[in-house]
Structure formats: structure tokens, C-alpha cells
Amino acid sequence: MNRIICDEYEDLSRSAADIVADQIGKKPDSVLGLATGSTPIGLYEELVRRCDAGKIDFSKARSFNLDEYYPIMKNNPQSYNYFMHEHLFSKVSFSSARILDGETDDPLGECAKYDEEIKAAGGIDLQLLGIGVNGHIGFNEPAESYSMPTYHVKLSGSTISANSRFFTDGEKPPTSALTMGFGAIFGSKSILLLISGASKAQIAKKLFEGKIHTGIPACLLLLHPNVTVILDRAAAAEL
Ligand code: GLP
């Protein structure tokens, strides 16, 4: 894995934007795998700035998001649909932007269709990832075995409590989600993993031990030939 350590979160975001810009520069109709969570927000802000300045153009690019809560209404401010619209898609225009449907009454059918659509698009060129404090990737939670196809997953207690900070007014966070499995993630030609903040220092340390810990989904990324990890100083503190 290539490792880039930046001083501050802002530097991490700019460095990540350079990699996305490079990908789009080389292949304007790239298929991007996009992620949610607080970590990529700075990257999305930087991409919007560069778009506004005419330095990058996503109009030919297609995107697939990693995951979505299930069930959840698209207009729920905590849905990843809402998040992506707010941070990127309302400001930057993509040729197509696909997100798993948290409103579907056929979650299994939706997951199968998603994998077909990714395949039909030729797979993902650059997959952006964040990481959970427990090492989850997308919503692939620590488990004894990992799913290759996109699937409907029950969330772990640790993820529900980590994400409950976003749900206010007594609204309970969903206990399940739809997520890309490792098939689409691994099928991606390149992967960009962003790790920010002191709360991620322990999991970053585990990841860079260079061992495949089966209970840590992110460790599977060690097997992918083209992964770049960008960390800020706080997340890299234990390396
Ligand atoms: C959620 C998302 C993940 C994301 C993780 C970390 O659980 N499903 O894709 O990586 O949060 O989020 P944050 O960047 O806010 O720490």
C-alpha cells in the first residue's frame, strides 16, 4: 500500500483531490466509487472548488456509492443519498450518479441490480474509502467471512453507536444497511483510503502491521495491488 502522511485534515483533502483530479484528467469518463462519512467531506469541498474554478470536469464521469442505510427515506438528512446530494451532486454534475436505494421493498433485488450495473459500467476505476473505528469498509463489518456481492447487512453495535452521533431529536439510527461487498471494491482498478483523526490511530496501526487480521475488514485491502492510503498526523500517530 502506498502511504501518504499529511499534517492536517485540509492537506489530506487536497492530496486526495489531486488523485481524483489525476484520474479524471487521464480518463474523463472514469467510474468513481464514492464514500460518505465525515472524512471525505473536505475532499468533496475541494473538488467543488476545483470544479467552480474550471480545473476539473465530472460531466463525463459516472459514480457508484459504497453503501446506504436500510431502510431509510432518500429525503432523510441522515441518508447517504441526502449526504451526497448536499456535499457533491447538487454542486457538481456527473454523467450519472448511482446510490443504493434505501427505500426499496426488494433489497436483495436492488443489491443484485447494483452489481450488474457496476459490471456493465466496466467496473470502478477509482474507489474512495473511509474506515470505521472497528475497521469496517463501507458497511462491511468485522465478521468471520466477507461477502463478495453487494448485500443487505446487519450493522454492529459499535457502528450503530459511532453513527448515532448524526441522528438527533431521538431518531434511532437504522440497524441495517445495503453495502457493496468486497467483489466490487476489489474489482476496482485503484483504491484511495482516507484515514483522519485520533479516533482512527489504533485501526491505522493495525492496518499497517501488514497482517491480515480476519476480524478487520480493512486488512483485506492489503491484498489489492493498487491502494493509496492518505492519513493526517492524528491518524498516523501510532505508526
Ligand atoms: C460509515 C460509512 C463508512 C465510513 C465510516 C467512517 O459507517 N458507512 O463508509 O467509512 O462511516 O465514517 P467517518 O469518516 O465519519 O469516520
PDB file of C-alpha atoms and ligand atoms in Angstrom:
ATOM      1  CA  MET A   1       0.000   0.000   0.000  1.00  0.00           C
ATOM      2  CA  ASN A   2       1.268   3.476  -0.825  1.00  0.00           C
ATOM      3  CA  ARG A   3       1.161   5.672   2.244  1.00  0.00           C
ATOM      4  CA  ILE A   4       0.935   9.460   2.320  1.00  0.00           C
ATOM      5  CA  ILE A   5       1.015  11.230   5.676  1.00  0.00           C
ATOM      6  CA  CYS A   6      -0.257  14.795   5.715  1.00  0.00           C
ATOM      7  CA  ASP A   7      -0.033  17.306   8.522  1.00  0.00           C
ATOM      8  CA  GLU A   8      -3.605  18.440   8.720  1.00  0.00           C
ATOM      9  CA  TYR A   9      -7.016  17.282   7.538  1.00  0.00           C
ATOM     10  CA  GLU A  10      -7.044  20.075   4.924  1.00  0.00           C
ATOM     11  CA  ASP A  11      -3.789  18.742   3.447  1.00  0.00           C
ATOM     12  CA  LEU A  12      -5.262  15.235   3.337  1.00  0.00           C
ATOM     13  CA  SER A  13      -8.291  16.578   1.472  1.00  0.00           C
ATOM     14  CA  ARG A  14      -6.142  18.434  -1.075  1.00  0.00           C
ATOM     15  CA  SER A  15      -3.888  15.438  -1.589  1.00  0.00           C
ATOM     16  CA  ALA A  16      -6.949  13.207  -2.157  1.00  0.00           C
ATOM     17  CA  ALA A  17      -8.380  15.776  -4.597  1.00  0.00           C
ATOM     18  CA  ASP A  18      -5.100  15.659  -6.551  1.00  0.00           C
ATOM     19  CA  ILE A  19      -5.517  11.901  -7.002  1.00  0.00           C
ATOM     20  CA  VAL A  20      -9.156  12.229  -8.103  1.00  0.00           C
ATOM     21  CA  ALA A  21      -8.224  15.075 -10.477  1.00  0.00           C
ATOM     22  CA  ASP A  22      -5.407  12.994 -11.930  1.00  0.00           C
ATOM     23  CA  GLN A  23      -7.812  10.102 -12.547  1.00  0.00           C
ATOM     24  CA  ILE A  24     -10.391  12.344 -14.255  1.00  0.00           C
ATOM     25  CA  GLY A  25      -7.646  14.094 -16.223  1.00  0.00           C
ATOM     26  CA  LYS A  26      -6.422  10.756 -17.579  1.00  0.00           C
ATOM     27  CA  LYS A  27      -9.896   9.343 -18.168  1.00  0.00           C
ATOM     28  CA  PRO A  28     -12.738  11.896 -18.181  1.00  0.00           C
ATOM     29  CA  ASP A  29     -15.389   9.146 -18.293  1.00  0.00           C
ATOM     30  CA  SER A  30     -13.964   7.379 -15.221  1.00  0.00           C
ATOM     31  CA  VAL A  31     -16.212   5.332 -12.973  1.00  0.00           C
ATOM     32  CA  LEU A  32     -15.693   6.571  -9.418  1.00  0.00           C
ATOM     33  CA  GLY A  33     -16.698   4.694  -6.292  1.00  0.00           C
ATOM     34  CA  LEU A  34     -17.716   7.309  -3.735  1.00  0.00           C
ATOM     35  CA  ALA A  35     -17.938   7.189   0.046  1.00  0.00           C
ATOM     36  CA  THR A  36     -19.736   9.009   2.831  1.00  0.00           C
ATOM     37  CA  GLY A  37     -18.884   9.765   6.474  1.00  0.00           C
ATOM     38  CA  SER A  38     -17.217  12.873   7.833  1.00  0.00           C
ATOM     39  CA  THR A  39     -13.773  12.024   6.394  1.00  0.00           C
ATOM     40  CA  PRO A  40     -14.402  12.719   2.666  1.00  0.00           C
ATOM     41  CA  ILE A  41     -16.299  15.990   3.271  1.00  0.00           C
ATOM     42  CA  GLY A  42     -13.113  18.091   2.893  1.00  0.00           C
ATOM     43  CA  LEU A  43     -12.275  16.248  -0.324  1.00  0.00           C
ATOM     44  CA  TYR A  44     -15.738  16.938  -1.747  1.00  0.00           C
ATOM     45  CA  GLU A  45     -15.421  20.630  -0.795  1.00  0.00           C
ATOM     46  CA  GLU A  46     -12.062  20.775  -2.562  1.00  0.00           C
ATOM     47  CA  LEU A  47     -13.469  19.056  -5.666  1.00  0.00           C
ATOM     48  CA  VAL A  48     -16.352  21.541  -5.786  1.00  0.00           C
ATOM     49  CA  ARG A  49     -13.856  24.431  -5.522  1.00  0.00           C
ATOM     50  CA  ARG A  50     -11.758  22.994  -8.367  1.00  0.00           C
ATOM     51  CA  CYS A  51     -14.881  22.450 -10.483  1.00  0.00           C
ATOM     52  CA  ASP A  52     -16.008  26.021  -9.898  1.00  0.00           C
ATOM     53  CA  ALA A  53     -12.537  27.184 -10.929  1.00  0.00           C
ATOM     54  CA  GLY A  54     -12.800  25.122 -14.125  1.00  0.00           C
ATOM     55  CA  LYS A  55      -9.893  22.871 -13.141  1.00  0.00           C
ATOM     56  CA  ILE A  56     -11.796  19.604 -13.149  1.00  0.00           C
ATOM     57  CA  ASP A  57     -14.847  18.409 -15.039  1.00  0.00           C
ATOM     58  CA  PHE A  58     -17.003  15.479 -13.928  1.00  0.00           C
ATOM     59  CA  SER A  59     -19.569  15.789 -16.702  1.00  0.00           C
ATOM     60  CA  LYS A  60     -18.454  12.552 -18.356  1.00  0.00           C
ATOM     61  CA  ALA A  61     -17.742  10.674 -15.104  1.00  0.00           C
ATOM     62  CA  ARG A  62     -20.050   8.111 -13.540  1.00  0.00           C
ATOM     63  CA  SER A  63     -20.260   7.258  -9.862  1.00  0.00           C
ATOM     64  CA  PHE A  64     -21.465   4.465  -7.612  1.00  0.00           C
ATOM     65  CA  ASN A  65     -21.699   4.968  -3.877  1.00  0.00           C
ATOM     66  CA  LEU A  66     -20.455   2.382  -1.473  1.00  0.00           C
ATOM     67  CA  ASP A  67     -23.437   1.975   0.780  1.00  0.00           C
ATOM     68  CA  GLU A  68     -26.734   3.259   2.156  1.00  0.00           C
ATOM     69  CA  TYR A  69     -28.685   2.686   5.345  1.00  0.00           C
ATOM     70  CA  TYR A  70     -31.678   0.391   5.037  1.00  0.00           C
ATOM     71  CA  PRO A  71     -34.463   1.175   5.311  1.00  0.00           C
ATOM     72  CA  ILE A  72     -34.217   4.927   5.025  1.00  0.00           C
ATOM     73  CA  MET A  73     -36.050   7.580   3.021  1.00  0.00           C
ATOM     74  CA  LYS A  74     -33.915   9.462   0.491  1.00  0.00           C
ATOM     75  CA  ASN A  75     -35.063  12.768   1.949  1.00  0.00           C
ATOM     76  CA  ASN A  76     -33.939  11.811   5.458  1.00  0.00           C
ATOM     77  CA  PRO A  77     -30.984  14.138   6.177  1.00  0.00           C
ATOM     78  CA  GLN A  78     -29.074  11.128   7.555  1.00  0.00           C
ATOM     79  CA  SER A  79     -29.423   9.081   4.384  1.00  0.00           C
ATOM     80  CA  TYR A  80     -26.322   8.778   2.238  1.00  0.00           C
ATOM     81  CA  ASN A  81     -28.445   9.884  -0.715  1.00  0.00           C
ATOM     82  CA  TYR A  82     -29.077  13.158   1.068  1.00  0.00           C
ATOM     83  CA  PHE A  83     -25.411  13.432   2.109  1.00  0.00           C
ATOM     84  CA  MET A  84     -24.129  13.001  -1.436  1.00  0.00           C
ATOM     85  CA  HIS A  85     -26.636  15.467  -2.813  1.00  0.00           C
ATOM     86  CA  GLU A  86     -25.734  18.036  -0.162  1.00  0.00           C
ATOM     87  CA  HIS A  87     -21.951  17.700  -0.427  1.00  0.00           C
ATOM     88  CA  LEU A  88     -21.405  16.930  -4.096  1.00  0.00           C
ATOM     89  CA  PHE A  89     -24.189  16.174  -6.537  1.00  0.00           C
ATOM     90  CA  SER A  90     -26.088  19.448  -6.028  1.00  0.00           C
ATOM     91  CA  LYS A  91     -22.870  21.325  -6.859  1.00  0.00           C
ATOM     92  CA  VAL A  92     -21.074  19.175  -9.400  1.00  0.00           C
ATOM     93  CA  SER A  93     -22.671  17.466 -12.322  1.00  0.00           C
ATOM     94  CA  PHE A  94     -21.810  13.855 -13.109  1.00  0.00           C
ATOM     95  CA  SER A  95     -22.913  11.936 -16.182  1.00  0.00           C
ATOM     96  CA  SER A  96     -24.626   9.514 -13.785  1.00  0.00           C
ATOM     97  CA  ALA A  97     -24.575   9.075 -10.028  1.00  0.00           C
ATOM     98  CA  ARG A  98     -25.972   5.868  -8.568  1.00  0.00           C
ATOM     99  CA  ILE A  99     -26.635   5.240  -4.889  1.00  0.00           C
ATOM    100  CA  LEU A 100     -28.186   2.132  -3.375  1.00  0.00           C
ATOM    101  CA  ASP A 101     -31.898   2.641  -2.794  1.00  0.00           C
ATOM    102  CA  GLY A 102     -32.730   2.688   0.907  1.00  0.00           C
ATOM    103  CA  GLU A 103     -36.440   2.886   0.059  1.00  0.00           C
ATOM    104  CA  THR A 104     -36.678  -0.293  -1.994  1.00  0.00           C
ATOM    105  CA  ASP A 105     -39.010  -3.067  -0.883  1.00  0.00           C
ATOM    106  CA  ASP A 106     -36.745  -5.582  -2.626  1.00  0.00           C
ATOM    107  CA  PRO A 107     -33.310  -5.137  -1.004  1.00  0.00           C
ATOM    108  CA  LEU A 108     -31.900  -8.360  -2.445  1.00  0.00           C
ATOM    109  CA  GLY A 109     -33.013  -7.423  -5.964  1.00  0.00           C
ATOM    110  CA  GLU A 110     -31.573  -3.936  -5.535  1.00  0.00           C
ATOM    111  CA  CYS A 111     -28.193  -5.375  -4.456  1.00  0.00           C
ATOM    112  CA  ALA A 112     -28.042  -7.781  -7.411  1.00  0.00           C
ATOM    113  CA  LYS A 113     -29.012  -4.991  -9.806  1.00  0.00           C
ATOM    114  CA  TYR A 114     -26.295  -2.751  -8.365  1.00  0.00           C
ATOM    115  CA  ASP A 115     -23.553  -5.299  -9.047  1.00  0.00           C
ATOM    116  CA  GLU A 116     -24.867  -5.763 -12.587  1.00  0.00           C
ATOM    117  CA  GLU A 117     -24.797  -2.008 -13.173  1.00  0.00           C
ATOM    118  CA  ILE A 118     -21.203  -1.726 -11.893  1.00  0.00           C
ATOM    119  CA  LYS A 119     -20.212  -4.595 -14.150  1.00  0.00           C
ATOM    120  CA  ALA A 120     -21.967  -3.029 -17.135  1.00  0.00           C
ATOM    121  CA  ALA A 121     -20.099   0.236 -16.456  1.00  0.00           C
ATOM    122  CA  GLY A 122     -16.836  -1.700 -16.798  1.00  0.00           C
ATOM    123  CA  GLY A 123     -16.079  -1.795 -13.059  1.00  0.00           C
ATOM    124  CA  ILE A 124     -14.792   1.011 -10.879  1.00  0.00           C
ATOM    125  CA  ASP A 125     -11.647   2.925 -11.847  1.00  0.00           C
ATOM    126  CA  LEU A 126     -11.024   4.662  -8.528  1.00  0.00           C
ATOM    127  CA  GLN A 127     -12.740   3.624  -5.317  1.00  0.00           C
ATOM    128  CA  LEU A 128     -12.712   6.137  -2.497  1.00  0.00           C
ATOM    129  CA  LEU A 129     -12.951   4.641   1.016  1.00  0.00           C
ATOM    130  CA  GLY A 130     -13.160   5.761   4.620  1.00  0.00           C
ATOM    131  CA  ILE A 131     -12.733   3.391   7.531  1.00  0.00           C
ATOM    132  CA  GLY A 132     -14.781   2.709  10.667  1.00  0.00           C
ATOM    133  CA  VAL A 133     -13.098   2.658  14.080  1.00  0.00           C
ATOM    134  CA  ASN A 134     -13.660  -1.113  14.044  1.00  0.00           C
ATOM    135  CA  GLY A 135     -12.041  -1.402  10.614  1.00  0.00           C
ATOM    136  CA  HIS A 136     -15.243  -1.586   8.610  1.00  0.00           C
ATOM    137  CA  ILE A 137     -15.128  -0.641   4.951  1.00  0.00           C
ATOM    138  CA  GLY A 138     -18.385   0.677   3.525  1.00  0.00           C
ATOM    139  CA  PHE A 139     -20.658  -1.309   5.818  1.00  0.00           C
ATOM    140  CA  ASN A 140     -18.610  -4.499   5.630  1.00  0.00           C
ATOM    141  CA  GLU A 141     -18.461  -5.143   9.346  1.00  0.00           C
ATOM    142  CA  PRO A 142     -15.923  -7.331  11.171  1.00  0.00           C
ATOM    143  CA  ALA A 143     -17.066 -10.919  10.651  1.00  0.00           C
ATOM    144  CA  GLU A 144     -15.813 -14.453  10.196  1.00  0.00           C
ATOM    145  CA  SER A 145     -16.467 -14.282   6.479  1.00  0.00           C
ATOM    146  CA  TYR A 146     -16.934 -11.490   3.979  1.00  0.00           C
ATOM    147  CA  SER A 147     -19.391 -11.094   1.155  1.00  0.00           C
ATOM    148  CA  MET A 148     -18.199 -10.536  -2.408  1.00  0.00           C
ATOM    149  CA  PRO A 149     -21.575  -9.347  -3.824  1.00  0.00           C
ATOM    150  CA  THR A 150     -23.421  -6.229  -2.704  1.00  0.00           C
ATOM    151  CA  TYR A 151     -25.685  -7.295   0.172  1.00  0.00           C
ATOM    152  CA  HIS A 152     -28.033  -6.393   2.996  1.00  0.00           C
ATOM    153  CA  VAL A 153     -26.040  -6.277   6.246  1.00  0.00           C
ATOM    154  CA  LYS A 154     -26.970  -6.040   9.900  1.00  0.00           C
ATOM    155  CA  LEU A 155     -24.838  -3.314  11.488  1.00  0.00           C
ATOM    156  CA  SER A 156     -22.652  -3.973  14.530  1.00  0.00           C
ATOM    157  CA  GLY A 157     -23.371  -2.301  17.880  1.00  0.00           C
ATOM    158  CA  SER A 158     -20.121  -0.322  17.534  1.00  0.00           C
ATOM    159  CA  THR A 159     -21.111   1.097  14.134  1.00  0.00           C
ATOM    160  CA  ILE A 160     -24.643   1.933  15.278  1.00  0.00           C
ATOM    161  CA  SER A 161     -23.281   3.801  18.275  1.00  0.00           C
ATOM    162  CA  ALA A 162     -20.498   5.534  16.234  1.00  0.00           C
ATOM    163  CA  ASN A 163     -23.063   6.732  13.686  1.00  0.00           C
ATOM    164  CA  SER A 164     -25.734   7.632  16.244  1.00  0.00           C
ATOM    165  CA  ARG A 165     -23.938  10.985  16.703  1.00  0.00           C
ATOM    166  CA  PHE A 166     -25.514  12.111  13.430  1.00  0.00           C
ATOM    167  CA  PHE A 167     -29.062  11.158  14.425  1.00  0.00           C
ATOM    168  CA  THR A 168     -30.662  13.791  16.610  1.00  0.00           C
ATOM    169  CA  ASP A 169     -34.112  14.503  18.060  1.00  0.00           C
ATOM    170  CA  GLY A 170     -34.415  10.985  19.438  1.00  0.00           C
ATOM    171  CA  GLU A 171     -34.322   9.438  15.959  1.00  0.00           C
ATOM    172  CA  LYS A 172     -32.853   5.941  16.166  1.00  0.00           C
ATOM    173  CA  PRO A 173     -30.111   5.077  13.658  1.00  0.00           C
ATOM    174  CA  PRO A 174     -31.002   2.250  11.275  1.00  0.00           C
ATOM    175  CA  THR A 175     -29.689  -1.148  12.354  1.00  0.00           C
ATOM    176  CA  SER A 176     -29.045  -2.419   8.856  1.00  0.00           C
ATOM    177  CA  ALA A 177     -27.687  -1.224   5.521  1.00  0.00           C
ATOM    178  CA  LEU A 178     -27.047  -2.153   1.907  1.00  0.00           C
ATOM    179  CA  THR A 179     -23.366  -2.208   1.034  1.00  0.00           C
ATOM    180  CA  MET A 180     -21.013  -3.103  -1.783  1.00  0.00           C
ATOM    181  CA  GLY A 181     -19.233  -6.285  -0.853  1.00  0.00           C
ATOM    182  CA  PHE A 182     -15.563  -6.931  -1.476  1.00  0.00           C
ATOM    183  CA  GLY A 183     -16.240  -8.042  -5.056  1.00  0.00           C
ATOM    184  CA  ALA A 184     -16.891  -4.556  -6.424  1.00  0.00           C
ATOM    185  CA  ILE A 185     -14.335  -2.965  -4.088  1.00  0.00           C
ATOM    186  CA  PHE A 186     -11.628  -5.412  -5.093  1.00  0.00           C
ATOM    187  CA  GLY A 187     -12.625  -5.195  -8.737  1.00  0.00           C
ATOM    188  CA  SER A 188     -11.734  -1.512  -8.607  1.00  0.00           C
ATOM    189  CA  LYS A 189      -8.570  -0.679 -10.539  1.00  0.00           C
ATOM    190  CA  SER A 190      -7.314   1.601  -7.785  1.00  0.00           C
ATOM    191  CA  ILE A 191      -8.362   2.385  -4.232  1.00  0.00           C
ATOM    192  CA  LEU A 192      -7.939   5.572  -2.221  1.00  0.00           C
ATOM    193  CA  LEU A 193      -8.414   5.135   1.533  1.00  0.00           C
ATOM    194  CA  LEU A 194      -8.641   8.244   3.733  1.00  0.00           C
ATOM    195  CA  ILE A 195      -7.952   7.998   7.466  1.00  0.00           C
ATOM    196  CA  SER A 196      -8.343  11.064   9.627  1.00  0.00           C
ATOM    197  CA  GLY A 197      -8.340  11.868  13.330  1.00  0.00           C
ATOM    198  CA  ALA A 198      -7.062  10.443  16.598  1.00  0.00           C
ATOM    199  CA  SER A 199     -10.002   8.041  16.910  1.00  0.00           C
ATOM    200  CA  LYS A 200      -8.621   6.153  13.871  1.00  0.00           C
ATOM    201  CA  ALA A 201      -4.998   5.917  15.105  1.00  0.00           C
ATOM    202  CA  GLN A 202      -5.428   2.411  16.548  1.00  0.00           C
ATOM    203  CA  ILE A 203      -7.093   0.956  13.484  1.00  0.00           C
ATOM    204  CA  ALA A 204      -4.477   2.613  11.236  1.00  0.00           C
ATOM    205  CA  LYS A 205      -1.750   0.954  13.315  1.00  0.00           C
ATOM    206  CA  LYS A 206      -3.412  -2.456  12.884  1.00  0.00           C
ATOM    207  CA  LEU A 207      -3.729  -1.921   9.152  1.00  0.00           C
ATOM    208  CA  PHE A 208      -0.052  -1.098   8.713  1.00  0.00           C
ATOM    209  CA  GLU A 209       1.113  -4.077  10.758  1.00  0.00           C
ATOM    210  CA  GLY A 210       0.945  -5.816   7.418  1.00  0.00           C
ATOM    211  CA  LYS A 211      -1.036  -8.787   8.723  1.00  0.00           C
ATOM    212  CA  ILE A 212      -4.422  -9.984   7.545  1.00  0.00           C
ATOM    213  CA  HIS A 213      -6.467  -9.894  10.742  1.00  0.00           C
ATOM    214  CA  THR A 214      -9.621 -11.719   9.727  1.00  0.00           C
ATOM    215  CA  GLY A 215     -11.790  -9.703  12.113  1.00  0.00           C
ATOM    216  CA  ILE A 216     -10.696  -6.410  10.499  1.00  0.00           C
ATOM    217  CA  PRO A 217     -12.276  -5.965   7.060  1.00  0.00           C
ATOM    218  CA  ALA A 218      -9.872  -3.147   6.079  1.00  0.00           C
ATOM    219  CA  CYS A 219      -6.929  -5.575   6.299  1.00  0.00           C
ATOM    220  CA  LEU A 220      -8.216  -7.293   3.170  1.00  0.00           C
ATOM    221  CA  LEU A 221      -7.092  -4.182   1.287  1.00  0.00           C
ATOM    222  CA  LEU A 222      -3.509  -5.363   1.839  1.00  0.00           C
ATOM    223  CA  LEU A 223      -4.239  -7.905  -0.895  1.00  0.00           C
ATOM    224  CA  HIS A 224      -5.175  -5.291  -3.510  1.00  0.00           C
ATOM    225  CA  PRO A 225      -2.297  -4.270  -5.812  1.00  0.00           C
ATOM    226  CA  ASN A 226      -3.106  -0.568  -6.084  1.00  0.00           C
ATOM    227  CA  VAL A 227      -4.127   1.051  -2.803  1.00  0.00           C
ATOM    228  CA  THR A 228      -3.122   4.523  -1.651  1.00  0.00           C
ATOM    229  CA  VAL A 229      -3.784   5.460   1.963  1.00  0.00           C
ATOM    230  CA  ILE A 230      -3.733   9.105   2.994  1.00  0.00           C
ATOM    231  CA  LEU A 231      -3.592   9.802   6.717  1.00  0.00           C
ATOM    232  CA  ASP A 232      -3.442  13.009   8.677  1.00  0.00           C
ATOM    233  CA  ARG A 233      -0.961  13.365  11.519  1.00  0.00           C
ATOM    234  CA  ALA A 234      -3.511  12.477  14.196  1.00  0.00           C
ATOM    235  CA  ALA A 235      -4.478   9.230  12.488  1.00  0.00           C
ATOM    236  CA  ALA A 236      -0.817   8.374  11.846  1.00  0.00           C
ATOM    237  CA  ALA A 237       0.211   8.955  15.474  1.00  0.00           C
ATOM    238  CA  GLU A 238       0.698   5.243  16.254  1.00  0.00           C
ATOM    239  CA  LEU A 239       2.543   4.286  13.061  1.00  0.00           C
TER     240      LEU A 239
HETATM  241  C1  GLP B   1     -19.859   4.942   7.877  1.00  0.00           C
HETATM  242  C2  GLP B   1     -19.743   4.601   6.401  1.00  0.00           C
HETATM  243  C3  GLP B   1     -18.325   4.240   6.030  1.00  0.00           C
HETATM  244  C4  GLP B   1     -17.365   5.276   6.567  1.00  0.00           C
HETATM  245  C5  GLP B   1     -17.461   5.282   8.067  1.00  0.00           C
HETATM  246  C6  GLP B   1     -16.479   6.225   8.731  1.00  0.00           C
HETATM  247  O1  GLP B   1     -20.051   3.840   8.685  1.00  0.00           O
HETATM  248  N1  GLP B   1     -20.596   3.528   6.059  1.00  0.00           N
HETATM  249  O2  GLP B   1     -18.233   4.138   4.614  1.00  0.00           O
HETATM  250  O3  GLP B   1     -16.053   4.971   6.161  1.00  0.00           O
HETATM  251  O4  GLP B   1     -18.776   5.697   8.400  1.00  0.00           O
HETATM  252  O5  GLP B   1     -17.020   7.481   8.844  1.00  0.00           O
HETATM  253  P1  GLP B   1     -16.252   8.755   9.333  1.00  0.00           P
HETATM  254  O6  GLP B   1     -15.456   9.228   8.178  1.00  0.00           O
HETATM  255  O7  GLP B   1     -17.327   9.713   9.725  1.00  0.00           O
HETATM  256  O8  GLP B   1     -15.402   8.348  10.484  1.00  0.00           O
END
